[in-house]
mmCIF file of C-alpha atoms in Angstrom:
data_model
loop_
_atom_site.group_PDB
_atom_site.id
_atom_site.type_symbol
_atom_site.label_atom_id
_atom_site.label_comp_id
_atom_site.label_asym_id
_atom_site.label_seq_id
_atom_site.Cartn_x
_atom_site.Cartn_y
_atom_site.Cartn_z
ATOM 1 C CA MET I 828 -11.043 -25.712 1.400
ATOM 2 C CA LEU I 829 -8.408 -25.594 4.145
ATOM 3 C CA ILE I 830 -5.237 -27.656 3.838
ATOM 4 C CA VAL I 831 -2.417 -28.008 6.362
ATOM 5 C CA GLN I 832 0.902 -29.021 4.828
ATOM 6 C CA LYS I 833 4.069 -30.048 6.635
ATOM 7 C CA TYR I 834 7.556 -30.094 5.121
ATOM 8 C CA GLY I 835 10.394 -31.959 6.816
ATOM 9 C CA GLY I 836 14.012 -30.962 7.221
ATOM 10 C CA SER I 837 15.204 -32.559 3.976
ATOM 11 C CA SER I 838 12.476 -30.678 2.068
ATOM 12 C CA VAL I 839 13.770 -27.292 3.279
ATOM 13 C CA ALA I 840 17.480 -28.176 3.546
ATOM 14 C CA ASN I 841 18.734 -25.294 1.395
ATOM 15 C CA ALA I 842 17.582 -22.216 -0.518
ATOM 16 C CA GLU I 843 16.860 -24.170 -3.700
ATOM 17 C CA ARG I 844 14.624 -26.636 -1.883
ATOM 18 C CA ILE I 845 12.843 -23.861 0.009
ATOM 19 C CA GLN I 846 12.072 -22.194 -3.348
ATOM 20 C CA ARG I 847 10.715 -25.512 -4.625
ATOM 21 C CA VAL I 848 8.469 -25.814 -1.575
ATOM 22 C CA ALA I 849 7.355 -22.209 -2.055
ATOM 23 C CA ARG I 850 6.314 -22.933 -5.649
ATOM 24 C CA ARG I 851 4.377 -25.982 -4.540
ATOM 25 C CA VAL I 852 2.604 -24.073 -1.783
ATOM 26 C CA ALA I 853 1.860 -21.211 -4.203
ATOM 27 C CA ASP I 854 0.325 -23.651 -6.696
ATOM 28 C CA SER I 855 -1.993 -25.034 -4.022
ATOM 29 C CA HIS I 856 -2.901 -21.524 -2.910
ATOM 30 C CA GLN I 857 -3.695 -20.606 -6.503
ATOM 31 C CA GLU I 858 -6.374 -23.293 -6.473
ATOM 32 C CA ASN I 859 -8.281 -21.149 -3.941
ATOM 33 C CA GLN I 860 -7.122 -23.183 -0.991
ATOM 34 C CA GLN I 861 -6.585 -21.726 2.445
ATOM 35 C CA MET I 862 -3.073 -22.778 3.376
ATOM 36 C CA VAL I 863 -1.284 -23.398 6.664
ATOM 37 C CA VAL I 864 2.259 -24.712 6.271
ATOM 38 C CA VAL I 865 4.306 -26.276 9.079
ATOM 39 C CA VAL I 866 8.073 -26.523 8.637
ATOM 40 C CA SER I 867 10.912 -28.381 10.324
ATOM 41 C CA ALA I 868 14.427 -27.036 10.777
ATOM 42 C CA MET I 869 16.684 -27.033 7.706
ATOM 43 C CA GLY I 870 18.504 -30.327 7.106
ATOM 44 C CA ASP I 871 20.594 -31.366 10.116
ATOM 45 C CA THR I 872 20.216 -28.053 11.951
ATOM 46 C CA THR I 873 18.710 -29.602 15.100
ATOM 47 C CA ASP I 874 21.539 -32.151 15.414
ATOM 48 C CA GLU I 875 24.102 -29.386 14.887
ATOM 49 C CA LEU I 876 22.514 -27.258 17.611
ATOM 50 C CA ILE I 877 22.467 -30.216 20.011
ATOM 51 C CA ASP I 878 26.154 -30.840 19.325
ATOM 52 C CA LEU I 879 26.925 -27.167 19.945
ATOM 53 C CA ILE I 880 25.026 -27.228 23.245
ATOM 54 C CA HIS I 881 26.938 -30.262 24.486
ATOM 55 C CA GLN I 882 30.252 -28.664 23.608
ATOM 56 C CA LEU I 883 29.407 -26.124 26.296
ATOM 57 C CA SER I 884 27.838 -28.312 28.956
ATOM 58 C CA PRO I 885 27.330 -32.049 29.557
ATOM 59 C CA GLN I 886 24.096 -31.308 31.426
ATOM 60 C CA PRO I 887 22.595 -28.157 29.912
ATOM 61 C CA SER I 888 19.479 -26.440 31.191
ATOM 62 C CA GLU I 889 16.392 -28.022 29.646
ATOM 63 C CA ARG I 890 14.728 -24.611 29.355
ATOM 64 C CA GLU I 891 17.663 -23.009 27.556
ATOM 65 C CA THR I 892 18.061 -26.074 25.333
ATOM 66 C CA ASP I 893 14.478 -25.626 24.151
ATOM 67 C CA VAL I 894 15.084 -21.926 23.507
ATOM 68 C CA ILE I 895 18.061 -22.803 21.289
ATOM 69 C CA LEU I 896 16.465 -25.761 19.464
ATOM 70 C CA SER I 897 13.334 -23.770 18.629
ATOM 71 C CA THR I 898 15.409 -21.385 16.505
ATOM 72 C CA GLY I 899 15.921 -23.968 13.753
ATOM 73 C CA GLU I 900 12.271 -23.995 12.767
ATOM 74 C CA GLN I 901 12.052 -20.212 13.095
ATOM 75 C CA VAL I 902 14.728 -19.814 10.415
ATOM 76 C CA SER I 903 12.842 -22.173 8.073
ATOM 77 C CA MET I 904 9.470 -20.473 8.569
ATOM 78 C CA ALA I 905 10.805 -16.969 7.857
ATOM 79 C CA LEU I 906 12.771 -18.093 4.799
ATOM 80 C CA LEU I 907 9.723 -19.833 3.346
ATOM 81 C CA ALA I 908 7.576 -16.739 3.957
ATOM 82 C CA ILE I 909 10.210 -14.614 2.161
ATOM 83 C CA ALA I 910 10.297 -17.082 -0.754
ATOM 84 C CA LEU I 911 6.503 -16.996 -1.071
ATOM 85 C CA GLU I 912 6.417 -13.212 -1.022
ATOM 86 C CA ALA I 913 9.057 -13.231 -3.797
ATOM 87 C CA LEU I 914 6.530 -15.246 -5.829
ATOM 88 C CA GLY I 915 3.864 -12.625 -5.173
ATOM 89 C CA ARG I 916 2.051 -14.655 -2.511
ATOM 90 C CA PRO I 917 1.084 -12.946 0.751
ATOM 91 C CA ALA I 918 2.548 -14.913 3.647
ATOM 92 C CA VAL I 919 3.159 -14.517 7.354
ATOM 93 C CA SER I 920 5.278 -16.684 9.654
ATOM 94 C CA PHE I 921 4.502 -17.578 13.270
ATOM 95 C CA THR I 922 6.480 -19.285 16.003
ATOM 96 C CA GLY I 923 4.651 -21.981 17.918
ATOM 97 C CA ALA I 924 3.820 -19.492 20.660
ATOM 98 C CA GLN I 925 2.527 -16.893 18.167
ATOM 99 C CA ALA I 926 0.392 -19.605 16.553
ATOM 100 C CA GLY I 927 -1.301 -20.234 19.916
ATOM 101 C CA ILE I 928 0.173 -23.691 20.567
ATOM 102 C CA LEU I 929 0.028 -24.226 24.324
ATOM 103 C CA THR I 930 1.837 -27.127 25.953
ATOM 104 C CA ASP I 931 2.715 -28.560 29.335
ATOM 105 C CA ASN I 932 6.104 -27.605 30.789
ATOM 106 C CA ALA I 933 7.964 -30.868 30.032
ATOM 107 C CA HIS I 934 10.953 -29.366 28.212
ATOM 108 C CA GLY I 935 12.210 -31.510 25.348
ATOM 109 C CA LYS I 936 9.095 -33.681 25.249
ATOM 110 C CA ALA I 937 6.190 -31.288 25.794
ATOM 111 C CA ARG I 938 2.650 -32.318 24.904
ATOM 112 C CA ILE I 939 0.112 -29.990 23.302
ATOM 113 C CA PHE I 940 -3.007 -29.469 25.413
ATOM 114 C CA GLU I 941 -4.626 -26.530 23.603
ATOM 115 C CA ILE I 942 -4.356 -24.477 20.419
ATOM 116 C CA ASN I 943 -5.791 -20.966 20.273
ATOM 117 C CA ALA I 944 -5.972 -20.617 16.498
ATOM 118 C CA GLN I 945 -7.655 -17.200 16.382
ATOM 119 C CA ARG I 946 -4.559 -15.386 15.107
ATOM 120 C CA ILE I 947 -4.051 -17.957 12.339
ATOM 121 C CA GLN I 948 -7.704 -17.736 11.313
ATOM 122 C CA GLU I 949 -7.531 -13.942 11.106
ATOM 123 C CA GLU I 950 -4.559 -14.130 8.740
ATOM 124 C CA LEU I 951 -6.237 -16.822 6.622
ATOM 125 C CA GLN I 952 -9.307 -14.627 6.240
ATOM 126 C CA GLN I 953 -7.052 -11.917 4.825
ATOM 127 C CA GLY I 954 -5.906 -14.354 2.137
ATOM 128 C CA LYS I 955 -2.459 -14.970 3.574
ATOM 129 C CA ILE I 956 -0.534 -18.227 3.634
ATOM 130 C CA VAL I 957 0.351 -18.920 7.267
ATOM 131 C CA ILE I 958 3.728 -20.531 7.948
ATOM 132 C CA VAL I 959 4.108 -22.093 11.419
ATOM 133 C CA ALA I 960 7.298 -23.336 13.063
ATOM 134 C CA GLY I 961 6.876 -27.003 13.891
ATOM 135 C CA PHE I 962 8.219 -28.866 16.917
ATOM 136 C CA GLN I 963 7.505 -26.087 19.429
ATOM 137 C CA GLY I 964 4.981 -24.322 21.592
ATOM 138 C CA MET I 965 4.688 -22.317 24.796
ATOM 139 C CA SER I 966 3.962 -23.459 28.337
ATOM 140 C CA GLN I 967 1.378 -21.821 30.584
ATOM 141 C CA GLU I 968 4.284 -20.176 32.376
ATOM 142 C CA GLY I 969 5.305 -18.505 29.107
ATOM 143 C CA HIS I 970 8.397 -20.618 28.421
ATOM 144 C CA ILE I 971 9.338 -21.908 24.965
ATOM 145 C CA THR I 972 8.964 -25.693 24.800
ATOM 146 C CA THR I 973 9.806 -28.331 22.212
ATOM 147 C CA LEU I 974 7.781 -31.449 21.462
ATOM 148 C CA GLY I 975 10.588 -33.966 20.964
ATOM 149 C CA ARG I 976 11.666 -35.782 17.827
ATOM 150 C CA GLY I 977 8.967 -35.916 15.169
ATOM 151 C CA GLY I 978 7.317 -32.925 16.785
ATOM 152 C CA SER I 979 6.658 -31.139 13.497
ATOM 153 C CA ASP I 980 4.364 -33.978 12.391
ATOM 154 C CA THR I 981 2.511 -33.584 15.676
ATOM 155 C CA THR I 982 2.282 -29.807 15.204
ATOM 156 C CA ALA I 983 0.786 -30.229 11.731
ATOM 157 C CA VAL I 984 -1.865 -32.746 12.758
ATOM 158 C CA ALA I 985 -2.777 -30.771 15.891
ATOM 159 C CA LEU I 986 -3.204 -27.570 13.853
ATOM 160 C CA ALA I 987 -5.253 -29.421 11.223
ATOM 161 C CA ALA I 988 -7.561 -30.718 13.955
ATOM 162 C CA ALA I 989 -7.870 -27.320 15.656
ATOM 163 C CA LEU I 990 -8.632 -25.563 12.362
ATOM 164 C CA LYS I 991 -10.948 -28.364 11.167
ATOM 165 C CA ALA I 992 -8.891 -28.686 7.998
ATOM 166 C CA ASP I 993 -10.016 -30.938 5.166
ATOM 167 C CA VAL I 994 -6.731 -32.834 5.100
ATOM 168 C CA CYS I 995 -3.228 -32.770 6.564
ATOM 169 C CA GLU I 996 -0.495 -33.357 3.974
ATOM 170 C CA ILE I 997 2.866 -34.549 5.292
ATOM 171 C CA TYR I 998 5.667 -33.994 2.759
ATOM 172 C CA THR I 999 8.876 -35.919 3.233
ATOM 173 C CA ASP I 1000 11.720 -37.458 1.222
ATOM 174 C CA VAL I 1001 9.706 -40.593 0.377
ATOM 175 C CA ASP I 1002 6.520 -40.649 -1.662
ATOM 176 C CA GLY I 1003 4.317 -42.618 0.684
ATOM 177 C CA VAL I 1004 4.102 -45.544 3.099
ATOM 178 C CA TYR I 1005 5.586 -48.781 1.784
ATOM 179 C CA THR I 1006 4.982 -52.410 2.696
ATOM 180 C CA THR I 1007 8.492 -52.319 4.163
ATOM 181 C CA ASP I 1008 11.734 -50.357 3.849
ATOM 182 C CA PRO I 1009 12.578 -50.182 0.100
ATOM 183 C CA ARG I 1010 16.267 -49.978 1.003
ATOM 184 C CA ILE I 1011 16.058 -53.563 2.255
ATOM 185 C CA VAL I 1012 13.389 -54.861 -0.147
ATOM 186 C CA PRO I 1013 13.603 -52.973 -3.481
ATOM 187 C CA GLU I 1014 10.320 -54.512 -4.650
ATOM 188 C CA ALA I 1015 8.424 -53.083 -1.649
ATOM 189 C CA ARG I 1016 5.079 -51.648 -2.744
ATOM 190 C CA LYS I 1017 3.662 -48.215 -1.967
ATOM 191 C CA LEU I 1018 0.304 -48.451 -0.207
ATOM 192 C CA GLU I 1019 -2.549 -46.317 -1.524
ATOM 193 C CA VAL I 1020 -4.407 -46.449 1.803
ATOM 194 C CA ILE I 1021 -3.512 -47.562 5.314
ATOM 195 C CA SER I 1022 -5.684 -47.423 8.434
ATOM 196 C CA PHE I 1023 -4.853 -45.277 11.462
ATOM 197 C CA ASP I 1024 -4.360 -48.408 13.591
ATOM 198 C CA GLU I 1025 -2.007 -50.035 11.110
ATOM 199 C CA MET I 1026 -0.034 -46.820 10.619
ATOM 200 C CA LEU I 1027 0.243 -46.351 14.373
ATOM 201 C CA GLU I 1028 1.659 -49.840 14.756
ATOM 202 C CA MET I 1029 4.037 -49.366 11.804
ATOM 203 C CA ALA I 1030 5.247 -46.020 13.188
ATOM 204 C CA SER I 1031 5.679 -47.404 16.712
ATOM 205 C CA LEU I 1032 7.558 -50.447 15.412
ATOM 206 C CA GLY I 1033 10.213 -48.508 13.542
ATOM 207 C CA ALA I 1034 8.725 -47.254 10.243
ATOM 208 C CA GLY I 1035 10.025 -43.682 10.247
ATOM 209 C CA VAL I 1036 7.596 -42.059 7.795
ATOM 210 C CA LEU I 1037 5.292 -40.622 10.491
ATOM 211 C CA HIS I 1038 5.796 -40.059 14.188
ATOM 212 C CA PRO I 1039 3.486 -42.203 16.388
ATOM 213 C CA ARG I 1040 2.196 -39.172 18.327
ATOM 214 C CA SER I 1041 0.965 -37.542 15.134
ATOM 215 C CA VAL I 1042 -0.897 -40.706 14.139
ATOM 216 C CA GLU I 1043 -2.485 -40.941 17.592
ATOM 217 C CA LEU I 1044 -3.750 -37.373 17.209
ATOM 218 C CA ALA I 1045 -5.005 -38.019 13.692
ATOM 219 C CA LYS I 1046 -6.941 -41.084 14.845
ATOM 220 C CA LYS I 1047 -8.396 -39.238 17.843
ATOM 221 C CA TYR I 1048 -9.699 -36.364 15.705
ATOM 222 C CA GLN I 1049 -10.336 -38.444 12.559
ATOM 223 C CA MET I 1050 -7.994 -36.214 10.565
ATOM 224 C CA PRO I 1051 -6.885 -37.888 7.320
ATOM 225 C CA ILE I 1052 -3.168 -37.647 6.550
ATOM 226 C CA HIS I 1053 -1.775 -37.695 3.015
ATOM 227 C CA VAL I 1054 1.891 -38.767 3.066
ATOM 228 C CA ARG I 1055 3.632 -37.417 -0.056
ATOM 229 C CA SER I 1056 7.073 -36.609 -1.442
ATOM 230 C CA SER I 1057 8.198 -33.007 -1.689
ATOM 231 C CA PHE I 1058 10.393 -33.993 -4.651
ATOM 232 C CA ASN I 1059 7.646 -35.095 -7.054
ATOM 233 C CA ARG I 1060 3.919 -34.596 -7.679
ATOM 234 C CA ASN I 1061 2.906 -38.247 -7.312
ATOM 235 C CA GLU I 1062 -0.041 -39.298 -5.207
ATOM 236 C CA GLY I 1063 1.125 -40.661 -1.874
ATOM 237 C CA THR I 1064 -0.516 -42.779 0.819
ATOM 238 C CA MET I 1065 -3.739 -41.832 2.598
ATOM 239 C CA VAL I 1066 -3.813 -42.612 6.310
ATOM 240 C CA LYS I 1067 -7.436 -42.662 7.448
ATOM 241 C CA GLU I 1068 -10.174 -44.655 9.123
ATOM 242 C CA VAL I 1069 -10.805 -47.686 6.940
ATOM 243 C CA GLU I 1070 -14.214 -49.196 7.599
ATOM 244 C CA ASN I 1071 -14.400 -51.822 4.871
ATOM 245 C CA MET I 1072 -10.867 -53.081 4.622
ATOM 246 C CA GLU I 1073 -10.382 -56.312 2.701
ATOM 247 C CA ARG I 1074 -9.957 -58.614 5.665
ATOM 248 C CA SER I 1075 -8.584 -61.467 3.562
ATOM 249 C CA ILE I 1076 -5.350 -59.455 3.380
ATOM 250 C CA ALA I 1077 -3.852 -60.513 6.695
ATOM 251 C CA VAL I 1078 -0.579 -58.565 6.610
ATOM 252 C CA THR I 1079 -0.169 -54.997 5.351
ATOM 253 C CA GLY I 1080 3.501 -54.416 6.067
ATOM 254 C CA VAL I 1081 6.747 -55.501 7.705
ATOM 255 C CA ALA I 1082 8.487 -53.123 10.124
ATOM 256 C CA TYR I 1083 11.788 -53.371 11.940
ATOM 257 C CA ASP I 1084 13.724 -51.526 14.621
ATOM 258 C CA VAL I 1085 17.441 -51.924 15.306
ATOM 259 C CA ASN I 1086 17.468 -49.425 18.191
ATOM 260 C CA VAL I 1087 16.666 -52.173 20.689
ATOM 261 C CA ALA I 1088 18.318 -53.667 23.775
ATOM 262 C CA LYS I 1089 17.173 -56.647 25.856
ATOM 263 C CA ILE I 1090 17.502 -57.039 29.615
ATOM 264 C CA GLY I 1091 16.868 -60.251 31.575
ATOM 265 C CA VAL I 1092 16.310 -60.297 35.344
ATOM 266 C CA TYR I 1093 16.536 -63.735 36.980
ATOM 267 C CA ASP I 1094 14.976 -65.466 40.003
ATOM 268 C CA LEU I 1095 12.660 -62.691 41.160
ATOM 269 C CA TYR I 1096 10.244 -63.377 44.008
ATOM 270 C CA ASP I 1097 6.933 -64.698 42.670
ATOM 271 C CA GLN I 1098 4.703 -62.445 44.747
ATOM 272 C CA PRO I 1099 2.421 -59.436 44.196
ATOM 273 C CA GLY I 1100 4.137 -56.092 43.614
ATOM 274 C CA ILE I 1101 7.503 -57.285 42.317
ATOM 275 C CA ALA I 1102 6.922 -56.471 38.643
ATOM 276 C CA TYR I 1103 5.186 -53.255 39.705
ATOM 277 C CA LYS I 1104 8.244 -52.184 41.717
ATOM 278 C CA LEU I 1105 10.597 -52.848 38.818
ATOM 279 C CA PHE I 1106 8.622 -51.165 36.059
ATOM 280 C CA LYS I 1107 7.366 -48.278 38.202
ATOM 281 C CA THR I 1108 10.975 -47.357 38.977
ATOM 282 C CA LEU I 1109 11.949 -47.604 35.299
ATOM 283 C CA SER I 1110 9.001 -45.358 34.412
ATOM 284 C CA GLU I 1111 9.915 -42.781 37.049
ATOM 285 C CA LYS I 1112 13.407 -42.607 35.564
ATOM 286 C CA LYS I 1113 11.898 -42.039 32.067
ATOM 287 C CA VAL I 1114 12.994 -45.413 30.673
ATOM 288 C CA ASN I 1115 10.475 -46.427 28.033
ATOM 289 C CA VAL I 1116 9.935 -50.189 28.169
ATOM 290 C CA ASP I 1117 8.562 -51.964 25.108
ATOM 291 C CA MET I 1118 8.201 -55.763 25.162
ATOM 292 C CA ILE I 1119 7.889 -57.671 28.474
ATOM 293 C CA VAL I 1120 7.993 -61.454 28.935
ATOM 294 C CA GLN I 1121 7.640 -63.265 32.272
ATOM 295 C CA SER I 1122 8.566 -66.929 32.588
ATOM 296 C CA ALA I 1123 6.570 -69.668 34.298
ATOM 297 C CA THR I 1124 6.993 -69.897 38.075
ATOM 298 C CA ARG I 1125 9.466 -72.424 39.487
ATOM 299 C CA ASN I 1126 10.137 -72.810 43.215
ATOM 300 C CA ARG I 1127 8.258 -69.551 43.803
ATOM 301 C CA LEU I 1128 10.695 -67.713 41.551
ATOM 302 C CA ASN I 1129 10.487 -66.488 37.957
ATOM 303 C CA ASP I 1130 12.424 -64.486 35.350
ATOM 304 C CA ILE I 1131 11.451 -61.296 33.549
ATOM 305 C CA ALA I 1132 12.864 -60.064 30.254
ATOM 306 C CA PHE I 1133 12.096 -56.690 28.686
ATOM 307 C CA THR I 1134 13.327 -54.403 25.924
ATOM 308 C CA CYS I 1135 14.150 -50.706 25.797
ATOM 309 C CA SER I 1136 16.018 -48.398 23.448
ATOM 310 C CA GLN I 1137 19.788 -48.702 23.281
ATOM 311 C CA ALA I 1138 20.076 -45.116 24.539
ATOM 312 C CA ASP I 1139 18.159 -46.067 27.691
ATOM 313 C CA LEU I 1140 20.158 -49.271 28.332
ATOM 314 C CA PRO I 1141 22.809 -47.814 30.704
ATOM 315 C CA LYS I 1142 20.157 -46.123 32.834
ATOM 316 C CA ALA I 1143 17.970 -49.248 32.864
ATOM 317 C CA LEU I 1144 20.871 -51.471 33.934
ATOM 318 C CA GLU I 1145 21.743 -49.103 36.762
ATOM 319 C CA ILE I 1146 18.137 -49.227 38.000
ATOM 320 C CA VAL I 1147 17.952 -53.032 37.752
ATOM 321 C CA GLU I 1148 21.219 -53.462 39.666
ATOM 322 C CA THR I 1149 19.987 -51.152 42.429
ATOM 323 C CA LEU I 1150 16.682 -53.044 42.732
ATOM 324 C CA LEU I 1151 18.123 -56.584 42.845
ATOM 325 C CA PRO I 1152 17.885 -56.958 46.665
ATOM 326 C CA GLU I 1153 14.329 -55.553 46.801
ATOM 327 C CA VAL I 1154 12.920 -57.865 44.139
ATOM 328 C CA GLY I 1155 14.940 -60.900 45.221
ATOM 329 C CA ALA I 1156 16.684 -61.324 41.887
ATOM 330 C CA THR I 1157 19.986 -63.190 41.836
ATOM 331 C CA SER I 1158 21.397 -61.707 38.633
ATOM 332 C CA PHE I 1159 20.673 -59.899 35.382
ATOM 333 C CA SER I 1160 22.017 -59.727 31.854
ATOM 334 C CA SER I 1161 21.738 -57.463 28.818
ATOM 335 C CA ASP I 1162 22.166 -57.680 25.058
ATOM 336 C CA ASP I 1163 22.299 -54.750 22.640
ATOM 337 C CA SER I 1164 22.970 -56.916 19.580
ATOM 338 C CA VAL I 1165 19.266 -57.582 18.986
ATOM 339 C CA ALA I 1166 16.555 -56.077 16.777
ATOM 340 C CA LYS I 1167 12.784 -56.229 16.472
ATOM 341 C CA VAL I 1168 10.962 -57.413 13.363
ATOM 342 C CA SER I 1169 7.183 -57.099 13.133
ATOM 343 C CA ILE I 1170 4.307 -57.895 10.812
ATOM 344 C CA VAL I 1171 1.292 -55.561 10.869
ATOM 345 C CA GLY I 1172 -2.183 -55.966 9.439
ATOM 346 C CA ALA I 1173 -5.775 -55.266 10.429
ATOM 347 C CA GLY I 1174 -6.731 -58.536 8.733
ATOM 348 C CA MET I 1175 -4.867 -60.654 11.293
ATOM 349 C CA VAL I 1176 -7.816 -60.718 13.650
ATOM 350 C CA SER I 1177 -9.883 -62.707 11.131
ATOM 351 C CA ASN I 1178 -7.078 -64.802 9.648
ATOM 352 C CA PRO I 1179 -5.845 -67.527 12.027
ATOM 353 C CA GLY I 1180 -2.366 -68.913 11.625
ATOM 354 C CA VAL I 1181 -0.589 -65.672 10.733
ATOM 355 C CA ALA I 1182 1.743 -65.827 13.742
ATOM 356 C CA ALA I 1183 2.574 -69.459 12.991
ATOM 357 C CA SER I 1184 3.442 -68.509 9.410
ATOM 358 C CA MET I 1185 5.760 -65.794 10.675
ATOM 359 C CA PHE I 1186 7.520 -68.177 13.067
ATOM 360 C CA GLU I 1187 7.822 -70.817 10.348
ATOM 361 C CA THR I 1188 9.423 -68.296 7.999
ATOM 362 C CA LEU I 1189 12.022 -67.287 10.583
ATOM 363 C CA VAL I 1190 12.780 -70.924 11.419
ATOM 364 C CA ASP I 1191 13.262 -71.722 7.736
ATOM 365 C CA GLU I 1192 15.872 -68.953 7.613
ATOM 366 C CA GLY I 1193 17.637 -70.344 10.685
ATOM 367 C CA ILE I 1194 16.690 -67.318 12.780
ATOM 368 C CA ASN I 1195 16.140 -67.863 16.506
ATOM 369 C CA ILE I 1196 13.279 -65.988 18.189
ATOM 370 C CA GLU I 1197 14.255 -64.589 21.586
ATOM 371 C CA MET I 1198 11.032 -62.771 22.558
ATOM 372 C CA ILE I 1199 7.505 -62.494 21.158
ATOM 373 C CA SER I 1200 4.828 -59.801 21.560
ATOM 374 C CA THR I 1201 1.397 -59.741 19.924
ATOM 375 C CA SER I 1202 -1.708 -57.601 19.576
ATOM 376 C CA GLU I 1203 -4.796 -57.930 17.413
ATOM 377 C CA ILE I 1204 -3.001 -56.411 14.425
ATOM 378 C CA LYS I 1205 0.709 -57.109 14.918
ATOM 379 C CA VAL I 1206 3.242 -59.772 15.868
ATOM 380 C CA SER I 1207 6.744 -58.711 16.925
ATOM 381 C CA CYS I 1208 9.817 -60.875 17.472
ATOM 382 C CA ILE I 1209 13.190 -60.066 18.991
ATOM 383 C CA ILE I 1210 16.000 -61.623 16.952
ATOM 384 C CA LYS I 1211 19.722 -61.065 16.493
ATOM 385 C CA ALA I 1212 20.407 -57.762 14.765
ATOM 386 C CA ASP I 1213 22.631 -59.319 12.106
ATOM 387 C CA ALA I 1214 19.624 -61.345 10.866
ATOM 388 C CA ILE I 1215 17.248 -58.410 10.459
ATOM 389 C CA LYS I 1216 17.732 -57.914 6.704
ATOM 390 C CA THR I 1217 17.162 -61.606 5.997
ATOM 391 C CA ALA I 1218 14.081 -61.648 8.253
ATOM 392 C CA VAL I 1219 12.468 -58.614 6.624
ATOM 393 C CA GLN I 1220 13.074 -59.923 3.113
ATOM 394 C CA ALA I 1221 11.760 -63.400 3.943
ATOM 395 C CA LEU I 1222 8.613 -62.136 5.686
ATOM 396 C CA HIS I 1223 7.856 -59.680 2.892
ATOM 397 C CA LYS I 1224 8.038 -62.557 0.400
ATOM 398 C CA LYS I 1225 6.094 -64.971 2.646
ATOM 399 C CA PHE I 1226 3.074 -62.677 2.889
ATOM 400 C CA ASN I 1227 3.126 -61.692 -0.817
ATOM 401 C CA LEU I 1228 3.526 -57.971 -0.151
ATOM 402 C CA ALA I 1229 5.332 -57.040 -3.367
#
């Protein structure tokens, strides 16, 4: 049996925690498992390296930034290999490049396009535990690349798929996926199973347990993910394809995201190509747009509102201001005091009235809805950020998720 395990930064934050991880890995290896372990950088190492880089330059080289950031995971992988060897377990550590992880050349946000796992397989056949640095790879030009935030999750799932592992275990500081954030709703319930589609929506909507890219990969290659805590031995949450889900359960979880800003553009020309011009330019400038709402036409004019991350707001506003004459808009506005609250559930498609129940709940709490976005398995609303805690608690109670 082949298992890929991934341990996050909090799990390997210091020597004591690395030894704990080593014991856990050794126990699994003792059960005659073939083991590949992916590690993140220790604790806040990546943030500290980013801060150090920006002390030297406000606009550092993307290539050199990746070279520096990749060192965090390399420290973790070597320390874990040393800890395993101290326990009498044969181990070998690989950087992303040594592990055969090939990416495009988009520094800071590279995407994996191929994994040549031959070197890993050779070491596994010799009975060794293979430790791989997460978050990184190598471009075709031979440059070190990083995969962006959450990249270690992506590394683990990609390796599991390439090696045809039996399961990918993601160890973190929580012991599974909950119906919502337990810090806001203490009675939130840990889910035993969640579907790929539901997990993808939850991850995309702000639930930080798994990175959306890793869930996309897992769904594509049908690789089950077991989300577990590195601080206890409890069973976690299985993320997998769920064929016979109980469809009477309309809502599985409540997610929220406070890293949201809203932009409104007013009196645009109502003619073909206007929205395309606006959002194509935002895309070219790497502004990731989330929700989009267009108003009804009046006097051959309409309004468009959209959301982006707060970090992208200054860039987005600059683009909108530049485009005003081309799209015919008279003015624009922005608001970074908003948040997004969402309900997610595969059962929504067969349970009418779920959206109405969500809106009713928010109205009962005196919360105004500024924007709405829906899909078959989720409903999202933009509300004022100071109401997010009340909204999450009320929706969790409304849909009986405890």
